[in-house]
PDB file of N, CA and C in Angstrom:
ATOM      1  N   MET A   1      -8.645  19.442  48.013  1.00  0.00           N
ATOM      2  CA  MET A   1      -8.871  18.609  46.843  1.00  0.00           C
ATOM      3  C   MET A   1      -9.138  17.157  47.250  1.00  0.00           C
ATOM      4  N   LEU A   2      -8.518  16.707  48.304  1.00  0.00           N
ATOM      5  CA  LEU A   2      -8.674  15.308  48.697  1.00  0.00           C
ATOM      6  C   LEU A   2      -9.922  15.047  49.533  1.00  0.00           C
ATOM      7  N   ASN A   3     -10.663  16.086  49.891  1.00  0.00           N
ATOM      8  CA  ASN A   3     -11.812  15.883  50.757  1.00  0.00           C
ATOM      9  C   ASN A   3     -13.116  15.660  50.002  1.00  0.00           C
ATOM     10  N   SER A   4     -13.045  15.436  48.713  1.00  0.00           N
ATOM     11  CA  SER A   4     -14.247  15.095  47.944  1.00  0.00           C
ATOM     12  C   SER A   4     -13.893  14.023  46.917  1.00  0.00           C
ATOM     13  N   VAL A   5     -14.897  13.284  46.514  1.00  0.00           N
ATOM     14  CA  VAL A   5     -14.669  12.181  45.573  1.00  0.00           C
ATOM     15  C   VAL A   5     -14.163  12.706  44.225  1.00  0.00           C
ATOM     16  N   ILE A   6     -14.703  13.826  43.776  1.00  0.00           N
ATOM     17  CA  ILE A   6     -14.259  14.385  42.495  1.00  0.00           C
ATOM     18  C   ILE A   6     -12.899  15.061  42.653  1.00  0.00           C
ATOM     19  N   GLY A   7     -12.635  15.623  43.808  1.00  0.00           N
ATOM     20  CA  GLY A   7     -11.310  16.178  44.071  1.00  0.00           C
ATOM     21  C   GLY A   7     -10.233  15.111  43.999  1.00  0.00           C
ATOM     22  N   ARG A   8     -10.529  13.945  44.556  1.00  0.00           N
ATOM     23  CA  ARG A   8      -9.570  12.834  44.473  1.00  0.00           C
ATOM     24  C   ARG A   8      -9.410  12.368  43.029  1.00  0.00           C
ATOM     25  N   LEU A   9     -10.509  12.332  42.278  1.00  0.00           N
ATOM     26  CA  LEU A   9     -10.435  11.966  40.859  1.00  0.00           C
ATOM     27  C   LEU A   9      -9.566  12.963  40.104  1.00  0.00           C
ATOM     28  N   ARG A  10      -9.725  14.247  40.396  1.00  0.00           N
ATOM     29  CA  ARG A  10      -8.918  15.270  39.742  1.00  0.00           C
ATOM     30  C   ARG A  10      -7.435  15.075  40.041  1.00  0.00           C
ATOM     31  N   LEU A  11      -7.111  14.845  41.308  1.00  0.00           N
ATOM     32  CA  LEU A  11      -5.711  14.684  41.692  1.00  0.00           C
ATOM     33  C   LEU A  11      -5.089  13.471  41.014  1.00  0.00           C
ATOM     34  N   VAL A  12      -5.768  12.339  41.082  1.00  0.00           N
ATOM     35  CA  VAL A  12      -5.244  11.129  40.432  1.00  0.00           C
ATOM     36  C   VAL A  12      -5.155  11.349  38.924  1.00  0.00           C
ATOM     37  N   GLY A  13      -6.140  12.040  38.349  1.00  0.00           N
ATOM     38  CA  GLY A  13      -6.128  12.310  36.913  1.00  0.00           C
ATOM     39  C   GLY A  13      -4.950  13.166  36.485  1.00  0.00           C
ATOM     40  N   LEU A  14      -4.632  14.182  37.275  1.00  0.00           N
ATOM     41  CA  LEU A  14      -3.500  15.040  36.929  1.00  0.00           C
ATOM     42  C   LEU A  14      -2.176  14.285  37.034  1.00  0.00           C
ATOM     43  N   ILE A  15      -2.037  13.474  38.070  1.00  0.00           N
ATOM     44  CA  ILE A  15      -0.806  12.687  38.215  1.00  0.00           C
ATOM     45  C   ILE A  15      -0.709  11.645  37.105  1.00  0.00           C
ATOM     46  N   GLU A  16      -1.830  10.974  36.817  1.00  0.00           N
ATOM     47  CA  GLU A  16      -1.851   9.967  35.745  1.00  0.00           C
ATOM     48  C   GLU A  16      -1.554  10.616  34.397  1.00  0.00           C
ATOM     49  N   GLY A  17      -2.123  11.782  34.150  1.00  0.00           N
ATOM     50  CA  GLY A  17      -1.870  12.487  32.896  1.00  0.00           C
ATOM     51  C   GLY A  17      -0.407  12.883  32.746  1.00  0.00           C
ATOM     52  N   ALA A  18       0.198  13.320  33.846  1.00  0.00           N
ATOM     53  CA  ALA A  18       1.619  13.668  33.807  1.00  0.00           C
ATOM     54  C   ALA A  18       2.471  12.430  33.537  1.00  0.00           C
ATOM     55  N   SER A  19       2.098  11.307  34.147  1.00  0.00           N
ATOM     56  CA  SER A  19       2.874  10.081  33.909  1.00  0.00           C
ATOM     57  C   SER A  19       2.745   9.622  32.456  1.00  0.00           C
ATOM     58  N   TYR A  20       1.585   9.849  31.865  1.00  0.00           N
ATOM     59  CA  TYR A  20       1.372   9.492  30.457  1.00  0.00           C
ATOM     60  C   TYR A  20       2.274  10.338  29.560  1.00  0.00           C
ATOM     61  N   LEU A  21       2.355  11.628  29.870  1.00  0.00           N
ATOM     62  CA  LEU A  21       3.213  12.508  29.073  1.00  0.00           C
ATOM     63  C   LEU A  21       4.689  12.150  29.240  1.00  0.00           C
ATOM     64  N   VAL A  22       5.090  11.780  30.449  1.00  0.00           N
ATOM     65  CA  VAL A  22       6.476  11.347  30.675  1.00  0.00           C
ATOM     66  C   VAL A  22       6.750  10.071  29.887  1.00  0.00           C
ATOM     67  N   LEU A  23       5.790   9.152  29.902  1.00  0.00           N
ATOM     68  CA  LEU A  23       5.951   7.903  29.154  1.00  0.00           C
ATOM     69  C   LEU A  23       6.113   8.176  27.662  1.00  0.00           C
ATOM     70  N   LEU A  24       5.234   9.013  27.115  1.00  0.00           N
ATOM     71  CA  LEU A  24       5.276   9.283  25.673  1.00  0.00           C
ATOM     72  C   LEU A  24       6.413  10.219  25.274  1.00  0.00           C
ATOM     73  N   GLY A  25       6.674  11.238  26.100  1.00  0.00           N
ATOM     74  CA  GLY A  25       7.632  12.268  25.712  1.00  0.00           C
ATOM     75  C   GLY A  25       9.068  12.025  26.120  1.00  0.00           C
ATOM     76  N   ILE A  26       9.278  11.217  27.146  1.00  0.00           N
ATOM     77  CA  ILE A  26      10.641  10.978  27.623  1.00  0.00           C
ATOM     78  C   ILE A  26      11.030   9.505  27.494  1.00  0.00           C
ATOM     79  N   ALA A  27      10.213   8.626  28.067  1.00  0.00           N
ATOM     80  CA  ALA A  27      10.592   7.207  28.107  1.00  0.00           C
ATOM     81  C   ALA A  27      10.613   6.562  26.726  1.00  0.00           C
ATOM     82  N   MET A  28       9.613   6.851  25.900  1.00  0.00           N
ATOM     83  CA  MET A  28       9.583   6.240  24.562  1.00  0.00           C
ATOM     84  C   MET A  28      10.772   6.693  23.709  1.00  0.00           C
ATOM     85  N   PRO A  29      11.099   7.997  23.666  1.00  0.00           N
ATOM     86  CA  PRO A  29      12.305   8.377  22.924  1.00  0.00           C
ATOM     87  C   PRO A  29      13.584   7.753  23.493  1.00  0.00           C
ATOM     88  N   LEU A  30      13.650   7.614  24.819  1.00  0.00           N
ATOM     89  CA  LEU A  30      14.827   6.955  25.396  1.00  0.00           C
ATOM     90  C   LEU A  30      14.920   5.507  24.935  1.00  0.00           C
ATOM     91  N   LYS A  31      13.780   4.856  24.824  1.00  0.00           N
ATOM     92  CA  LYS A  31      13.792   3.454  24.392  1.00  0.00           C
ATOM     93  C   LYS A  31      14.200   3.331  22.927  1.00  0.00           C
ATOM     94  N   TYR A  32      13.589   4.119  22.068  1.00  0.00           N
ATOM     95  CA  TYR A  32      13.787   3.927  20.631  1.00  0.00           C
ATOM     96  C   TYR A  32      14.945   4.727  20.039  1.00  0.00           C
ATOM     97  N   ILE A  33      15.298   5.842  20.641  1.00  0.00           N
ATOM     98  CA  ILE A  33      16.395   6.645  20.101  1.00  0.00           C
ATOM     99  C   ILE A  33      17.703   6.345  20.835  1.00  0.00           C
ATOM    100  N   ALA A  34      17.641   6.342  22.172  1.00  0.00           N
ATOM    101  CA  ALA A  34      18.856   6.119  22.962  1.00  0.00           C
ATOM    102  C   ALA A  34      19.067   4.651  23.315  1.00  0.00           C
ATOM    103  N   LYS A  35      18.130   3.803  22.902  1.00  0.00           N
ATOM    104  CA  LYS A  35      18.240   2.353  23.151  1.00  0.00           C
ATOM    105  C   LYS A  35      18.332   2.029  24.655  1.00  0.00           C
ATOM    106  N   ILE A  36      17.466   2.686  25.433  1.00  0.00           N
ATOM    107  CA  ILE A  36      17.388   2.433  26.879  1.00  0.00           C
ATOM    108  C   ILE A  36      15.976   1.923  27.184  1.00  0.00           C
ATOM    109  N   PRO A  37      15.729   0.630  26.992  1.00  0.00           N
ATOM    110  CA  PRO A  37      14.373   0.098  27.162  1.00  0.00           C
ATOM    111  C   PRO A  37      13.866   0.105  28.600  1.00  0.00           C
ATOM    112  N   VAL A  38      14.762   0.179  29.566  1.00  0.00           N
ATOM    113  CA  VAL A  38      14.321   0.168  30.961  1.00  0.00           C
ATOM    114  C   VAL A  38      13.488   1.410  31.296  1.00  0.00           C
ATOM    115  N   ALA A  39      13.691   2.491  30.553  1.00  0.00           N
ATOM    116  CA  ALA A  39      12.914   3.709  30.799  1.00  0.00           C
ATOM    117  C   ALA A  39      11.426   3.452  30.616  1.00  0.00           C
ATOM    118  N   VAL A  40      11.070   2.726  29.557  1.00  0.00           N
ATOM    119  CA  VAL A  40       9.661   2.416  29.310  1.00  0.00           C
ATOM    120  C   VAL A  40       9.159   1.390  30.317  1.00  0.00           C
ATOM    121  N   LYS A  41      10.014   0.470  30.685  1.00  0.00           N
ATOM    122  CA  LYS A  41       9.598  -0.561  31.643  1.00  0.00           C
ATOM    123  C   LYS A  41       9.196   0.074  32.974  1.00  0.00           C
ATOM    124  N   VAL A  42      10.022   0.950  33.486  1.00  0.00           N
ATOM    125  CA  VAL A  42       9.758   1.582  34.779  1.00  0.00           C
ATOM    126  C   VAL A  42       8.606   2.581  34.674  1.00  0.00           C
ATOM    127  N   THR A  43       8.678   3.467  33.694  1.00  0.00           N
ATOM    128  CA  THR A  43       7.649   4.485  33.541  1.00  0.00           C
ATOM    129  C   THR A  43       6.319   3.865  33.152  1.00  0.00           C
ATOM    130  N   GLY A  44       6.352   2.867  32.304  1.00  0.00           N
ATOM    131  CA  GLY A  44       5.119   2.191  31.898  1.00  0.00           C
ATOM    132  C   GLY A  44       4.441   1.494  33.053  1.00  0.00           C
ATOM    133  N   TRP A  45       5.230   0.880  33.926  1.00  0.00           N
ATOM    134  CA  TRP A  45       4.674   0.223  35.102  1.00  0.00           C
ATOM    135  C   TRP A  45       4.004   1.250  36.016  1.00  0.00           C
ATOM    136  N   ALA A  46       4.697   2.364  36.269  1.00  0.00           N
ATOM    137  CA  ALA A  46       4.148   3.412  37.137  1.00  0.00           C
ATOM    138  C   ALA A  46       2.874   3.993  36.529  1.00  0.00           C
ATOM    139  N   HIS A  47       2.907   4.246  35.231  1.00  0.00           N
ATOM    140  CA  HIS A  47       1.722   4.783  34.563  1.00  0.00           C
ATOM    141  C   HIS A  47       0.564   3.786  34.628  1.00  0.00           C
ATOM    142  N   GLY A  48       0.848   2.519  34.471  1.00  0.00           N
ATOM    143  CA  GLY A  48      -0.202   1.504  34.552  1.00  0.00           C
ATOM    144  C   GLY A  48      -0.878   1.482  35.907  1.00  0.00           C
ATOM    145  N   VAL A  49      -0.093   1.570  36.963  1.00  0.00           N
ATOM    146  CA  VAL A  49      -0.656   1.611  38.318  1.00  0.00           C
ATOM    147  C   VAL A  49      -1.515   2.864  38.488  1.00  0.00           C
ATOM    148  N   LEU A  50      -1.013   3.995  38.018  1.00  0.00           N
ATOM    149  CA  LEU A  50      -1.774   5.242  38.129  1.00  0.00           C
ATOM    150  C   LEU A  50      -3.053   5.197  37.299  1.00  0.00           C
ATOM    151  N   PHE A  51      -3.017   4.546  36.141  1.00  0.00           N
ATOM    152  CA  PHE A  51      -4.221   4.435  35.318  1.00  0.00           C
ATOM    153  C   PHE A  51      -5.276   3.582  36.019  1.00  0.00           C
ATOM    154  N   VAL A  52      -4.844   2.509  36.662  1.00  0.00           N
ATOM    155  CA  VAL A  52      -5.794   1.677  37.422  1.00  0.00           C
ATOM    156  C   VAL A  52      -6.389   2.489  38.572  1.00  0.00           C
ATOM    157  N   LEU A  53      -5.561   3.269  39.270  1.00  0.00           N
ATOM    158  CA  LEU A  53      -6.074   4.131  40.335  1.00  0.00           C
ATOM    159  C   LEU A  53      -7.070   5.147  39.787  1.00  0.00           C
ATOM    160  N   PHE A  54      -6.786   5.688  38.597  1.00  0.00           N
ATOM    161  CA  PHE A  54      -7.712   6.626  37.970  1.00  0.00           C
ATOM    162  C   PHE A  54      -9.045   5.944  37.682  1.00  0.00           C
ATOM    163  N   CYS A  55      -8.997   4.735  37.164  1.00  0.00           N
ATOM    164  CA  CYS A  55     -10.236   4.003  36.867  1.00  0.00           C
ATOM    165  C   CYS A  55     -11.029   3.724  38.139  1.00  0.00           C
ATOM    166  N   LEU A  56     -10.346   3.391  39.223  1.00  0.00           N
ATOM    167  CA  LEU A  56     -11.028   3.172  40.499  1.00  0.00           C
ATOM    168  C   LEU A  56     -11.640   4.471  41.023  1.00  0.00           C
ATOM    169  N   ALA A  57     -10.904   5.572  40.918  1.00  0.00           N
ATOM    170  CA  ALA A  57     -11.433   6.868  41.351  1.00  0.00           C
ATOM    171  C   ALA A  57     -12.616   7.283  40.483  1.00  0.00           C
ATOM    172  N   LEU A  58     -12.552   6.967  39.197  1.00  0.00           N
ATOM    173  CA  LEU A  58     -13.668   7.268  38.302  1.00  0.00           C
ATOM    174  C   LEU A  58     -14.899   6.451  38.670  1.00  0.00           C
ATOM    175  N   ALA A  59     -14.713   5.179  38.956  1.00  0.00           N
ATOM    176  CA  ALA A  59     -15.841   4.336  39.366  1.00  0.00           C
ATOM    177  C   ALA A  59     -16.449   4.854  40.662  1.00  0.00           C
ATOM    178  N   HIS A  60     -15.608   5.272  41.587  1.00  0.00           N
ATOM    179  CA  HIS A  60     -16.103   5.826  42.849  1.00  0.00           C
ATOM    180  C   HIS A  60     -16.912   7.098  42.599  1.00  0.00           C
ATOM    181  N   ALA A  61     -16.390   7.987  41.764  1.00  0.00           N
ATOM    182  CA  ALA A  61     -17.116   9.220  41.436  1.00  0.00           C
ATOM    183  C   ALA A  61     -18.420   8.911  40.713  1.00  0.00           C
ATOM    184  N   PHE A  62     -18.403   7.931  39.838  1.00  0.00           N
ATOM    185  CA  PHE A  62     -19.602   7.535  39.090  1.00  0.00           C
ATOM    186  C   PHE A  62     -20.735   7.166  40.047  1.00  0.00           C
ATOM    187  N   PHE A  63     -20.423   6.381  41.062  1.00  0.00           N
ATOM    188  CA  PHE A  63     -21.461   5.935  41.988  1.00  0.00           C
ATOM    189  C   PHE A  63     -21.840   7.005  43.008  1.00  0.00           C
ATOM    190  N   VAL A  64     -20.855   7.686  43.570  1.00  0.00           N
ATOM    191  CA  VAL A  64     -21.147   8.668  44.619  1.00  0.00           C
ATOM    192  C   VAL A  64     -21.818   9.914  44.044  1.00  0.00           C
ATOM    193  N   ALA A  65     -21.313  10.412  42.918  1.00  0.00           N
ATOM    194  CA  ALA A  65     -21.873  11.624  42.315  1.00  0.00           C
ATOM    195  C   ALA A  65     -23.091  11.327  41.443  1.00  0.00           C
ATOM    196  N   ARG A  66     -23.391  10.049  41.265  1.00  0.00           N
ATOM    197  CA  ARG A  66     -24.538   9.612  40.456  1.00  0.00           C
ATOM    198  C   ARG A  66     -24.467  10.162  39.026  1.00  0.00           C
ATOM    199  N   TRP A  67     -23.289   9.998  38.439  1.00  0.00           N
ATOM    200  CA  TRP A  67     -23.099  10.425  37.061  1.00  0.00           C
ATOM    201  C   TRP A  67     -23.809   9.474  36.113  1.00  0.00           C
ATOM    202  N   SER A  68     -24.129   9.987  34.935  1.00  0.00           N
ATOM    203  CA  SER A  68     -24.654   9.120  33.881  1.00  0.00           C
ATOM    204  C   SER A  68     -23.498   8.293  33.318  1.00  0.00           C
ATOM    205  N   ILE A  69     -23.833   7.185  32.701  1.00  0.00           N
ATOM    206  CA  ILE A  69     -22.800   6.338  32.096  1.00  0.00           C
ATOM    207  C   ILE A  69     -22.085   7.101  30.979  1.00  0.00           C
ATOM    208  N   PHE A  70     -22.808   7.955  30.275  1.00  0.00           N
ATOM    209  CA  PHE A  70     -22.225   8.767  29.205  1.00  0.00           C
ATOM    210  C   PHE A  70     -21.127   9.678  29.759  1.00  0.00           C
ATOM    211  N   ARG A  71     -21.407  10.324  30.883  1.00  0.00           N
ATOM    212  CA  ARG A  71     -20.434  11.228  31.498  1.00  0.00           C
ATOM    213  C   ARG A  71     -19.190  10.453  31.942  1.00  0.00           C
ATOM    214  N   ALA A  72     -19.394   9.299  32.549  1.00  0.00           N
ATOM    215  CA  ALA A  72     -18.264   8.483  33.008  1.00  0.00           C
ATOM    216  C   ALA A  72     -17.420   8.004  31.830  1.00  0.00           C
ATOM    217  N   ILE A  73     -18.072   7.630  30.743  1.00  0.00           N
ATOM    218  CA  ILE A  73     -17.339   7.177  29.554  1.00  0.00           C
ATOM    219  C   ILE A  73     -16.517   8.319  28.963  1.00  0.00           C
ATOM    220  N   LEU A  74     -17.072   9.527  28.941  1.00  0.00           N
ATOM    221  CA  LEU A  74     -16.319  10.673  28.421  1.00  0.00           C
ATOM    222  C   LEU A  74     -15.065  10.942  29.256  1.00  0.00           C
ATOM    223  N   VAL A  75     -15.200  10.852  30.574  1.00  0.00           N
ATOM    224  CA  VAL A  75     -14.036  11.061  31.441  1.00  0.00           C
ATOM    225  C   VAL A  75     -13.005   9.957  31.202  1.00  0.00           C
ATOM    226  N   PHE A  76     -13.470   8.727  31.059  1.00  0.00           N
ATOM    227  CA  PHE A  76     -12.556   7.612  30.786  1.00  0.00           C
ATOM    228  C   PHE A  76     -11.833   7.823  29.458  1.00  0.00           C
ATOM    229  N   LEU A  77     -12.572   8.206  28.422  1.00  0.00           N
ATOM    230  CA  LEU A  77     -11.953   8.421  27.112  1.00  0.00           C
ATOM    231  C   LEU A  77     -10.934   9.557  27.150  1.00  0.00           C
ATOM    232  N   ALA A  78     -11.201  10.569  27.959  1.00  0.00           N
ATOM    233  CA  ALA A  78     -10.244  11.674  28.082  1.00  0.00           C
ATOM    234  C   ALA A  78      -8.913  11.182  28.641  1.00  0.00           C
ATOM    235  N   ALA A  79      -8.956  10.171  29.496  1.00  0.00           N
ATOM    236  CA  ALA A  79      -7.717   9.638  30.076  1.00  0.00           C
ATOM    237  C   ALA A  79      -6.887   8.872  29.058  1.00  0.00           C
ATOM    238  N   LEU A  80      -7.481   8.490  27.950  1.00  0.00           N
ATOM    239  CA  LEU A  80      -6.757   7.745  26.921  1.00  0.00           C
ATOM    240  C   LEU A  80      -6.004   8.655  25.959  1.00  0.00           C
ATOM    241  N   VAL A  81      -6.312   9.937  25.990  1.00  0.00           N
ATOM    242  CA  VAL A  81      -5.738  10.907  25.062  1.00  0.00           C
ATOM    243  C   VAL A  81      -4.664  11.717  25.793  1.00  0.00           C
ATOM    244  N   PRO A  82      -3.498  11.911  25.196  1.00  0.00           N
ATOM    245  CA  PRO A  82      -2.510  12.781  25.836  1.00  0.00           C
ATOM    246  C   PRO A  82      -3.104  14.166  26.099  1.00  0.00           C
ATOM    247  N   PHE A  83      -2.862  14.710  27.253  1.00  0.00           N
ATOM    248  CA  PHE A  83      -3.393  15.991  27.734  1.00  0.00           C
ATOM    249  C   PHE A  83      -4.889  15.932  28.047  1.00  0.00           C
ATOM    250  N   GLY A  84      -5.517  14.771  27.886  1.00  0.00           N
ATOM    251  CA  GLY A  84      -6.961  14.658  28.112  1.00  0.00           C
ATOM    252  C   GLY A  84      -7.370  14.928  29.544  1.00  0.00           C
ATOM    253  N   THR A  85      -6.616  14.402  30.495  1.00  0.00           N
ATOM    254  CA  THR A  85      -6.986  14.629  31.893  1.00  0.00           C
ATOM    255  C   THR A  85      -6.809  16.093  32.285  1.00  0.00           C
ATOM    256  N   PHE A  86      -5.878  16.775  31.634  1.00  0.00           N
ATOM    257  CA  PHE A  86      -5.710  18.205  31.893  1.00  0.00           C
ATOM    258  C   PHE A  86      -6.860  18.994  31.267  1.00  0.00           C
ATOM    259  N   ALA A  87      -7.328  18.537  30.120  1.00  0.00           N
ATOM    260  CA  ALA A  87      -8.421  19.221  29.431  1.00  0.00           C
ATOM    261  C   ALA A  87      -9.724  19.138  30.217  1.00  0.00           C
ATOM    262  N   ILE A  88      -9.973  18.023  30.893  1.00  0.00           N
ATOM    263  CA  ILE A  88     -11.236  17.882  31.626  1.00  0.00           C
ATOM    264  C   ILE A  88     -11.140  18.365  33.067  1.00  0.00           C
ATOM    265  N   ASP A  89      -9.958  18.760  33.519  1.00  0.00           N
ATOM    266  CA  ASP A  89      -9.803  19.160  34.917  1.00  0.00           C
ATOM    267  C   ASP A  89     -10.669  20.366  35.271  1.00  0.00           C
ATOM    268  N   GLY A  90     -10.757  21.336  34.393  1.00  0.00           N
ATOM    269  CA  GLY A  90     -11.598  22.505  34.662  1.00  0.00           C
ATOM    270  C   GLY A  90     -13.058  22.129  34.824  1.00  0.00           C
ATOM    271  N   TRP A  91     -13.533  21.243  33.963  1.00  0.00           N
ATOM    272  CA  TRP A  91     -14.917  20.786  34.075  1.00  0.00           C
ATOM    273  C   TRP A  91     -15.124  20.013  35.375  1.00  0.00           C
ATOM    274  N   LEU A  92     -14.161  19.161  35.735  1.00  0.00           N
ATOM    275  CA  LEU A  92     -14.273  18.410  36.985  1.00  0.00           C
ATOM    276  C   LEU A  92     -14.277  19.345  38.191  1.00  0.00           C
ATOM    277  N   LYS A  93     -13.505  20.425  38.116  1.00  0.00           N
ATOM    278  CA  LYS A  93     -13.488  21.405  39.206  1.00  0.00           C
ATOM    279  C   LYS A  93     -14.859  22.054  39.354  1.00  0.00           C
ATOM    280  N   LYS A  94     -15.484  22.412  38.240  1.00  0.00           N
ATOM    281  CA  LYS A  94     -16.833  22.994  38.282  1.00  0.00           C
ATOM    282  C   LYS A  94     -17.851  21.982  38.792  1.00  0.00           C
ATOM    283  N   GLU A  95     -17.712  20.740  38.366  1.00  0.00           N
ATOM    284  CA  GLU A  95     -18.615  19.682  38.819  1.00  0.00           C
ATOM    285  C   GLU A  95     -18.468  19.463  40.319  1.00  0.00           C
ATOM    286  N   ASP A  96     -17.257  19.512  40.810  1.00  0.00           N
ATOM    287  CA  ASP A  96     -17.016  19.368  42.243  1.00  0.00           C
ATOM    288  C   ASP A  96     -17.679  20.511  43.006  1.00  0.00           C
ATOM    289  N   ALA A  97     -17.511  21.738  42.522  1.00  0.00           N
ATOM    290  CA  ALA A  97     -18.135  22.892  43.179  1.00  0.00           C
ATOM    291  C   ALA A  97     -19.656  22.782  43.138  1.00  0.00           C
ATOM    292  N   ARG A  98     -20.197  22.315  42.028  1.00  0.00           N
ATOM    293  CA  ARG A  98     -21.650  22.163  41.910  1.00  0.00           C
ATOM    294  C   ARG A  98     -22.166  21.145  42.919  1.00  0.00           C
ATOM    295  N   LEU A  99     -21.486  20.023  43.020  1.00  0.00           N
ATOM    296  CA  LEU A  99     -21.918  18.995  43.966  1.00  0.00           C
ATOM    297  C   LEU A  99     -21.738  19.439  45.411  1.00  0.00           C
ATOM    298  N   ARG A 100     -20.690  20.178  45.686  1.00  0.00           N
ATOM    299  CA  ARG A 100     -20.497  20.692  47.042  1.00  0.00           C
ATOM    300  C   ARG A 100     -21.579  21.706  47.388  1.00  0.00           C
ATOM    301  N   GLY A 101     -21.997  22.488  46.407  1.00  0.00           N
ATOM    302  CA  GLY A 101     -23.078  23.449  46.642  1.00  0.00           C
ATOM    303  C   GLY A 101     -24.383  22.755  46.963  1.00  0.00           C
ATOM    304  N   ALA A 102     -24.631  21.615  46.336  1.00  0.00           N
ATOM    305  CA  ALA A 102     -25.853  20.864  46.596  1.00  0.00           C
ATOM    306  C   ALA A 102     -25.810  20.223  47.972  1.00  0.00           C
ATOM    307  N   ASP A 103     -24.606  19.913  48.474  1.00  0.00           N
ATOM    308  CA  ASP A 103     -24.466  19.278  49.782  1.00  0.00           C
ATOM    309  C   ASP A 103     -24.377  20.282  50.922  1.00  0.00           C
ATOM    310  N   ALA A 104     -24.123  21.540  50.584  1.00  0.00           N
ATOM    311  CA  ALA A 104     -23.945  22.545  51.627  1.00  0.00           C
ATOM    312  C   ALA A 104     -25.272  22.831  52.322  1.00  0.00           C
ATOM    313  N   PRO A 105     -25.221  23.087  53.622  1.00  0.00           N
ATOM    314  CA  PRO A 105     -26.469  23.414  54.319  1.00  0.00           C
ATOM    315  C   PRO A 105     -26.986  24.762  53.852  1.00  0.00           C
ATOM    316  N   PRO A 106     -28.291  24.944  53.828  1.00  0.00           N
ATOM    317  CA  PRO A 106     -28.835  26.227  53.377  1.00  0.00           C
ATOM    318  C   PRO A 106     -28.427  27.345  54.332  1.00  0.00           C
ATOM    319  N   THR A 107     -28.152  28.500  53.769  1.00  0.00           N
ATOM    320  CA  THR A 107     -27.780  29.649  54.591  1.00  0.00           C
ATOM    321  C   THR A 107     -29.052  30.330  55.079  1.00  0.00           C
ATOM    322  N   PRO A 108     -29.017  30.899  56.282  1.00  0.00           N
ATOM    323  CA  PRO A 108     -30.219  31.571  56.791  1.00  0.00           C
ATOM    324  C   PRO A 108     -30.514  32.817  55.966  1.00  0.00           C
ATOM    325  N   ALA A 109     -31.781  33.080  55.771  1.00  0.00           N
ATOM    326  CA  ALA A 109     -32.192  34.258  54.995  1.00  0.00           C
ATOM    327  C   ALA A 109     -31.894  35.511  55.800  1.00  0.00           C
ATOM    328  N   SER A 110     -31.429  36.528  55.099  1.00  0.00           N
ATOM    329  CA  SER A 110     -31.130  37.779  55.799  1.00  0.00           C
ATOM    330  C   SER A 110     -32.422  38.546  56.039  1.00  0.00           C
ATOM    331  N   ALA A 111     -32.488  39.217  57.186  1.00  0.00           N
ATOM    332  CA  ALA A 111     -33.719  39.915  57.579  1.00  0.00           C
ATOM    333  C   ALA A 111     -33.742  41.319  57.086  1.00  0.00           C
TER     334      ALA A 111
END
């Protein structure tokens, strides 16, 4: 997964998506129900760093994979929605395989 630009985007996206769910599902209730605001402070900081890494990985994929701006915007918007990065992971996996197929050397024809 780490040996391709889209593989790295997928990995960062899955980690960022998980941190978003932890922030919304665990840290926010701890802050507002249990009155533990430090949960959001710590989790929010970690999620923010991961979101910036996701944006950098997306920019890298945009340039290396020569994506259209529309495609890059859709991936970015998916990161703003809970479960969004998980929803696009299958498509990113197919896109990675497609790009790897284009980069693979041609196989010799069988005789």
